[in-house]
Tab-separated table of C-alpha atoms in Angstrom:
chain	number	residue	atom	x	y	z
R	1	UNK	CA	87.350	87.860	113.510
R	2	UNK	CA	89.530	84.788	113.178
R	3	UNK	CA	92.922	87.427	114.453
R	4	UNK	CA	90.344	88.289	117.941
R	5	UNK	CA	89.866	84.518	118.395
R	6	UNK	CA	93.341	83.496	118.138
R	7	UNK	CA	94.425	86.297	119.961
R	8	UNK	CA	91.510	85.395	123.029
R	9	UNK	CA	93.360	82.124	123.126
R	10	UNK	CA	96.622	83.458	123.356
R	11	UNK	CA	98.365	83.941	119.932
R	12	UNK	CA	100.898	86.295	119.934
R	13	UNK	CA	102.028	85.948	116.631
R	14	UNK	CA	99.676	85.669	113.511
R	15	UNK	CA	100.631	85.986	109.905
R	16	UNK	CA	104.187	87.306	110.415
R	17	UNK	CA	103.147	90.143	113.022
R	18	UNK	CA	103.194	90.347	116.799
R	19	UNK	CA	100.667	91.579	119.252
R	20	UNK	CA	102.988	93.416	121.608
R	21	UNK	CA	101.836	95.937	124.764
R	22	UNK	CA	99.928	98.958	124.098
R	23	UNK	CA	98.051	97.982	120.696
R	24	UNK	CA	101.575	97.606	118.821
R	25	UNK	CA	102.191	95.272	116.198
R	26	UNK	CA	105.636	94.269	115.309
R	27	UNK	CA	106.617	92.413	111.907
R	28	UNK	CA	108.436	89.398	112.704
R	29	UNK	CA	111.483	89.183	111.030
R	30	UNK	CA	114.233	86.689	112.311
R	31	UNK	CA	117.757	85.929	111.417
R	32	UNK	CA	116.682	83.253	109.267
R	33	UNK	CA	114.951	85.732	107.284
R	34	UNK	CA	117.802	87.549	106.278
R	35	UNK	CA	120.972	86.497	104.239
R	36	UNK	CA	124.415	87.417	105.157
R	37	UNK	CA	126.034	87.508	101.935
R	38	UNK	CA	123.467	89.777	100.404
R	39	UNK	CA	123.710	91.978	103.317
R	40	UNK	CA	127.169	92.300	103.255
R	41	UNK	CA	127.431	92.198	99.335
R	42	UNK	CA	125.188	95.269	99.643
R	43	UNK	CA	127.250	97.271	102.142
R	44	UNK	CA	130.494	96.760	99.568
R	45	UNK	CA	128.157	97.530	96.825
R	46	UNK	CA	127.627	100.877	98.830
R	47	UNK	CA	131.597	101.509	99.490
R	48	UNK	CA	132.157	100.506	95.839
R	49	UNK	CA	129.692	103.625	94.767
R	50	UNK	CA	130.957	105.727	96.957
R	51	UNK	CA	134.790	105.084	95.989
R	52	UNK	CA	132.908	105.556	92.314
R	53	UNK	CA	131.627	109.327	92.341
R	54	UNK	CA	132.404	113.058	93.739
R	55	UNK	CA	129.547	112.993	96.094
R	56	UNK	CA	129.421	112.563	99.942
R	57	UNK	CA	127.350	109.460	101.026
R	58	UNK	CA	125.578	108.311	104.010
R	59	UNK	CA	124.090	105.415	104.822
R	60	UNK	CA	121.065	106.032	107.590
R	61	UNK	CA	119.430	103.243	108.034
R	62	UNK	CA	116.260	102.969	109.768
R	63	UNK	CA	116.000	100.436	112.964
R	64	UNK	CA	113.525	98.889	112.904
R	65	UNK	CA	110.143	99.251	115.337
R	66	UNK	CA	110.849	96.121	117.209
R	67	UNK	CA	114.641	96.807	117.698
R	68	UNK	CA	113.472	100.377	119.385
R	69	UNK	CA	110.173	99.469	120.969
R	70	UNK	CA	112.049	96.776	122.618
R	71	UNK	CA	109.748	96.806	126.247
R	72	UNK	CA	106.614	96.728	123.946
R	73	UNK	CA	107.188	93.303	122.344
R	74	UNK	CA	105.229	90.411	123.723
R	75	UNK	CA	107.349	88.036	126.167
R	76	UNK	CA	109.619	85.454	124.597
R	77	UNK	CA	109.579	87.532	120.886
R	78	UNK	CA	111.962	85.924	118.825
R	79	UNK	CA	113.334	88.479	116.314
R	80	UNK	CA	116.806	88.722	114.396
R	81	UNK	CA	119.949	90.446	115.830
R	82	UNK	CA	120.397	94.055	114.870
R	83	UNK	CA	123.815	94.789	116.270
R	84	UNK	CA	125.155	92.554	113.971
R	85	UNK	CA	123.963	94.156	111.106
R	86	UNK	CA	125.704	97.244	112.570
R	87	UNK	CA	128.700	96.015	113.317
R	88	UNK	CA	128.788	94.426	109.912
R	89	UNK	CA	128.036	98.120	108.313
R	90	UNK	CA	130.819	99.403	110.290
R	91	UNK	CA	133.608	97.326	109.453
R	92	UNK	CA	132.428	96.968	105.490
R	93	UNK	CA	131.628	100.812	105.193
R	94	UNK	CA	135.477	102.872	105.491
R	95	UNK	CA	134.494	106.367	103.363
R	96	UNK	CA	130.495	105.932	102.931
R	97	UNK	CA	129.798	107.517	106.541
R	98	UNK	CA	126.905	105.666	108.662
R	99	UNK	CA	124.572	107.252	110.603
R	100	UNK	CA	123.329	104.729	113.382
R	101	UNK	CA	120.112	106.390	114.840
R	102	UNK	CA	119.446	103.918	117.515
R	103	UNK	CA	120.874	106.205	120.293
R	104	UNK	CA	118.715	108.705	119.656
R	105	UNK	CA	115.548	106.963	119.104
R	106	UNK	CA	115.973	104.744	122.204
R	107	UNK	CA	116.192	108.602	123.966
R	108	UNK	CA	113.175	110.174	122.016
R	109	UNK	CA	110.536	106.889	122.153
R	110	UNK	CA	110.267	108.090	125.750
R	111	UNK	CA	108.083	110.866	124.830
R	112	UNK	CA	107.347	111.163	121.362
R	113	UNK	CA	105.657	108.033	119.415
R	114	UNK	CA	108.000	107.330	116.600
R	115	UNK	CA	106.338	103.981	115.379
R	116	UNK	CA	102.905	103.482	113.938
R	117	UNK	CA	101.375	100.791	116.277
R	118	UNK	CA	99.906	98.742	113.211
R	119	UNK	CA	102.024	99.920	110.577
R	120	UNK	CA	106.165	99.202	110.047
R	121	UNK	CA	106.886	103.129	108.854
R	122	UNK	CA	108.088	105.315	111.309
R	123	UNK	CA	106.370	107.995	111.833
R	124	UNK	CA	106.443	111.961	111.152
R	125	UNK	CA	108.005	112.404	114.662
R	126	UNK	CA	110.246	109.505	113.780
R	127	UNK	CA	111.012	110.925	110.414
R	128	UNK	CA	111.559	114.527	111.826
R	129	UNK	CA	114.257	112.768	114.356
R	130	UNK	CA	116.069	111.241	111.737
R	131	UNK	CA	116.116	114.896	110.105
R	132	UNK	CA	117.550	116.043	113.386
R	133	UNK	CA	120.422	114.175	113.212
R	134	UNK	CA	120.932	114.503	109.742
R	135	UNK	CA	121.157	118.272	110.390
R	136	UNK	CA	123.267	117.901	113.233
R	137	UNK	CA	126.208	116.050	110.761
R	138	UNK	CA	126.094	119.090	108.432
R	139	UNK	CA	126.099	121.145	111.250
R	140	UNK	CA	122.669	122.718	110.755
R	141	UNK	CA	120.650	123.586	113.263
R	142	UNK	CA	117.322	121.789	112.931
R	143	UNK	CA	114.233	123.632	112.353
R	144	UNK	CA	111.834	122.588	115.586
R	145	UNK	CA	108.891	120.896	114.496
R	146	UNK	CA	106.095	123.464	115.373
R	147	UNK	CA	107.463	125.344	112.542
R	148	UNK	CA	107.106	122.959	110.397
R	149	UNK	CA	102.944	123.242	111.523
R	150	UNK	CA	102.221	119.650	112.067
R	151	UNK	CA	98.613	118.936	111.006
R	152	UNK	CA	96.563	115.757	111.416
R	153	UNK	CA	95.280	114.395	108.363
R	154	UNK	CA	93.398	111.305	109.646
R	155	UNK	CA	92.927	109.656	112.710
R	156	UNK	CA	91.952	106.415	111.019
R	157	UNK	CA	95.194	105.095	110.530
R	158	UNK	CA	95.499	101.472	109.676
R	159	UNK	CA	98.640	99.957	108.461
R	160	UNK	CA	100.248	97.159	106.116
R	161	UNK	CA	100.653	94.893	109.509
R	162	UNK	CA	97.032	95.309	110.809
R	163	UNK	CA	96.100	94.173	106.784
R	164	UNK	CA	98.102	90.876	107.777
R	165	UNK	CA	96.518	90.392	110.939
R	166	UNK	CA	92.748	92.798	111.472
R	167	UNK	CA	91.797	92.480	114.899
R	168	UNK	CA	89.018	94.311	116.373
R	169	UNK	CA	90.553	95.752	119.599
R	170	UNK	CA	93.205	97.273	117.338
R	171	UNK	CA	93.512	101.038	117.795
R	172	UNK	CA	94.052	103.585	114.632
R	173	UNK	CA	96.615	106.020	114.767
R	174	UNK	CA	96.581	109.637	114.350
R	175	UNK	CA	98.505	110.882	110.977
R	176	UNK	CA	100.058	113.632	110.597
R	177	UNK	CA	101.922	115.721	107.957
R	178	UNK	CA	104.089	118.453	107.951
R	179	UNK	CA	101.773	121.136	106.111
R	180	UNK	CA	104.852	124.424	105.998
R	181	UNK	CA	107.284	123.057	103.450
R	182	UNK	CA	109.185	125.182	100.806
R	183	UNK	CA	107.397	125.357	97.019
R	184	UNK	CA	108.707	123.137	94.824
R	185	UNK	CA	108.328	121.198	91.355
R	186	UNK	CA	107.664	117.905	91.291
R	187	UNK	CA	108.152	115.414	88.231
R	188	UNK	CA	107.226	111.400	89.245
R	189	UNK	CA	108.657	109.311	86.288
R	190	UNK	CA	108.679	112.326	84.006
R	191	UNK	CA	105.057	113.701	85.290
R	192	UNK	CA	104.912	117.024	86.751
R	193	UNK	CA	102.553	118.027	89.374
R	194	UNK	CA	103.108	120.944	92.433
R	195	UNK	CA	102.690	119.046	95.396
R	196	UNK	CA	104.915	116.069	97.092
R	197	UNK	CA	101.414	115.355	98.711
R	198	UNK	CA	98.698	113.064	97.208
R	199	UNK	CA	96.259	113.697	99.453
R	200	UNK	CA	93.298	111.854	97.464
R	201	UNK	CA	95.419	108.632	99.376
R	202	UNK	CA	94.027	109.601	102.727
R	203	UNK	CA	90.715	108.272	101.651
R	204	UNK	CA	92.175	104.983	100.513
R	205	UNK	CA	94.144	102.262	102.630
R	206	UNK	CA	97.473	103.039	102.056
R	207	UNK	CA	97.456	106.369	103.857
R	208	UNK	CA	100.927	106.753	103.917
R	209	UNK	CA	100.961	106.737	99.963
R	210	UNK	CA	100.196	110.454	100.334
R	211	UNK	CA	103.636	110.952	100.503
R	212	UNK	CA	104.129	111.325	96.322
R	213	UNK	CA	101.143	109.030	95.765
R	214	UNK	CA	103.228	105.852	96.527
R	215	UNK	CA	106.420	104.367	95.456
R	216	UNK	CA	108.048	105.596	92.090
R	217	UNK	CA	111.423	105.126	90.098
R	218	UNK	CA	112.250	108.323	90.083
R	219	UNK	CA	111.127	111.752	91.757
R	220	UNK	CA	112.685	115.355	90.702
R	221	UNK	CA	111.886	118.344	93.339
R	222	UNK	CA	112.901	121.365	92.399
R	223	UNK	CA	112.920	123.777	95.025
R	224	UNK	CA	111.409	127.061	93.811
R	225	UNK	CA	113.472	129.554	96.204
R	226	UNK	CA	115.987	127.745	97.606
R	227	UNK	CA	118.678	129.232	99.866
R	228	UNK	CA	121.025	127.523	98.300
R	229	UNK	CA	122.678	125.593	94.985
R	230	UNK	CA	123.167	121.766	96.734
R	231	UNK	CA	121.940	119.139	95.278
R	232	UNK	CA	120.628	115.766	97.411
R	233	UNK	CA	120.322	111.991	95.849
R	234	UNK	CA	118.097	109.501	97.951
R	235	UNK	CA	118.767	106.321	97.354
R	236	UNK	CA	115.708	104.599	99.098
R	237	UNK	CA	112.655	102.242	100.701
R	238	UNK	CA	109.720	104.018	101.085
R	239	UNK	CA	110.895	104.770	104.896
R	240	UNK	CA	112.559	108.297	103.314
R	241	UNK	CA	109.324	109.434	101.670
R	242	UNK	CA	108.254	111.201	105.137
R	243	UNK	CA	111.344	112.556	105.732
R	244	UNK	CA	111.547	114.295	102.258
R	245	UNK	CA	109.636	117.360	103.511
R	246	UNK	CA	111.909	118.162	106.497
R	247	UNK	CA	114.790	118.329	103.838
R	248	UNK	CA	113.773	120.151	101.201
R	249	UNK	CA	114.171	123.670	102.665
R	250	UNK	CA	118.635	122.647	102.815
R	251	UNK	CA	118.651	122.028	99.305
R	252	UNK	CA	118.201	123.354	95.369
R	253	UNK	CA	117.341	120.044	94.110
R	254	UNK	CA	116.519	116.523	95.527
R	255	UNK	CA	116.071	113.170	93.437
R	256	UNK	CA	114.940	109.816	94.914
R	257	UNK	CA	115.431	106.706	93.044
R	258	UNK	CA	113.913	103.602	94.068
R	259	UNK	CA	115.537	100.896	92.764
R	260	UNK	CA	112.322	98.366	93.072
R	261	UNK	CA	111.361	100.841	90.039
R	262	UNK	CA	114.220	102.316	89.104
R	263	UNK	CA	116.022	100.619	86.168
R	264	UNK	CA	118.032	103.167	84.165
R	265	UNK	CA	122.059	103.583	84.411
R	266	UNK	CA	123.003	105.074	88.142
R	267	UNK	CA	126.429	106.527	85.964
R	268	UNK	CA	124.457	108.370	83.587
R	269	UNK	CA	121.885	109.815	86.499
R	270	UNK	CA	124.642	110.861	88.740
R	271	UNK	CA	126.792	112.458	85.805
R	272	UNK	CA	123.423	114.019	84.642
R	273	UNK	CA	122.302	115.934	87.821
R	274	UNK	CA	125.889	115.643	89.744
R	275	UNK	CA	124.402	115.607	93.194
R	276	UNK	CA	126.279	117.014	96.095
R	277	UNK	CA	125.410	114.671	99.134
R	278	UNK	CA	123.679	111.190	99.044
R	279	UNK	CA	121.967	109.667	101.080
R	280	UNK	CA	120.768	106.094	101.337
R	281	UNK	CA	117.760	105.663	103.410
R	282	UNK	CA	116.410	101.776	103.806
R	283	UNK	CA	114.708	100.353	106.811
R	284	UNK	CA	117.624	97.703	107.948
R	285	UNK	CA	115.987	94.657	107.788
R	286	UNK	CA	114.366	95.604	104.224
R	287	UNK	CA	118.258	96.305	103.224
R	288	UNK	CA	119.476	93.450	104.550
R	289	UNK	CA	116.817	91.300	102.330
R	290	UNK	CA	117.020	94.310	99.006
R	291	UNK	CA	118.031	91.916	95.821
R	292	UNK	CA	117.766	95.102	93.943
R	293	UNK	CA	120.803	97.369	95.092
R	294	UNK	CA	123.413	96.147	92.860
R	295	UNK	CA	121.855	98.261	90.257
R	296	UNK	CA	123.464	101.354	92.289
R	297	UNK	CA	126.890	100.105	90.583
R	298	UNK	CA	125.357	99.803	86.486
């Protein structure tokens, strides 16, 4: 109730979140919010590791909602300067290859919603566009998502920025999950189960949990008939969890390490399962602030 009153009197920013156009909320994060020195330390951090092993790396990161969604945020939105970042990655980063996505999203938000409008995550369409053009540098055509039989789990979605800020005339979302994914073992922190999906989190809060139940140090997927013998590392935020499922059909293998949770040798993991590719998905802001990703160089 307090959120609709301050909003009737012309808030537009409450708790760290925006009200923008259309029911979206946007986290406000500003360049004060964000140090250079860890951002940059990260990025050589990142070249250092990739210098390091016999495995190709990309960095993708994820723009963030109110870097994309630009026309949506409410007039006079103060929020930090992305193409800095960017620029930063691109000097710093010489062999780890980076895949800047804001090109295509600023193409796609046109007709697809990418964002959740109270929650930071992209979502499955975003995800599935990141897949796109993660396909497209391995030269892969992309499966189109119809096959991948989109279903809608929930259209009560409420998300981590409408917990910060609950107004009434906020509108859920739809969520959706790609339900046609390959078979596959799963082990979470040394547990095995046969789904990537939790779905017992759709009846909870944190809906988007029900990708793997939540955040974890370590997932294993094995991929029960794979076309193939490559093996994928994800370094990650919790961004890559929905874009696990359009992956899993290019590869034998695919491990995620979170370093929030995540606190074992990166030498001895990468000797142990000797992965092909990595990829490092963080939302950019999120990466810029991460005081955890030296431990990609113990």
């Amino acid at each position: 109730f307090a959120t609709t009153l301050q909003r009737s009197v012309g808030f537009q920013d409450i708790g760290g979140v925006y009200f923008g156009k259309d029911g979206y909320y946007f986290e406000r994060v500003l360049e004060s919010d964000l140090s250079k020195t860890r951002y940059s330390n990260n990025l050589r951090y990142m070249e250092q590791f990739t210098h390091s092993y016999q495995t190709d790396v990309c960095f993708m990161p994820v723009p963030s909602k109110s870097c994309v969604l630009t026309d949506l945020l409410p007039a006079n939105a103060v929020i930090y300067q992305a193409d800095k970042l960017y620029n930063q990655a691109r000097q710093i980063l010489q062999q780890t290859v980076l895949s800047d996505l804001r090109s295509l999203f600023a193409q796609e938000k046109q007709t697809s919603q990418l964002y959740f409008k109270t929650d930071h995550h992209w979502t499955m369409d975003g995800a599935y566009q990141a897949y796109t053009a993660w396909s497209e540098m391995h030269n892969r055509m992309a499966v189109p998502l119809a096959e991948f039989v989109p279903k809608c789990v929930s259209d009560t979605f409420f998300g981590t920025l409408y917990s910060k800020a609950p107004d009434f005339h906020a509108q859920p979302d739809q969520f959706f999950l790609p339900y046609k994914i390959p078979e596959a073992a799963v082990t979470i922190d040394g547990k095995s189960q046969d789904l990537i999906y939790d779905l017992a989190k759709l009846n909870t809060k944190d809906k988007y949990a029900v990708y793997f139940g939540g955040n974890f140090g370590r997932i294993d997927i094995e991929l029960k008939n794979s076309r193939n013998h490559k093996k994928l590392l994800v370094i990650k935020d919790s961004f890559a969890n929905s874009l696990i499922p359009f992956l899993m059909a290019d590869y034998a293998q695919i491990t995620l390490i979170d370093f929030r949770y995540f606190n074992k040798p990166v030498s001895k993991l990468i000797q142990e399962i000797q992965p092909d590719e990595t990829l490092i998905v963080y939302e950019i802001s999120n990466f810029a602030q991460d005081t955890n990703f030296f431990k990609i160089l113990k």
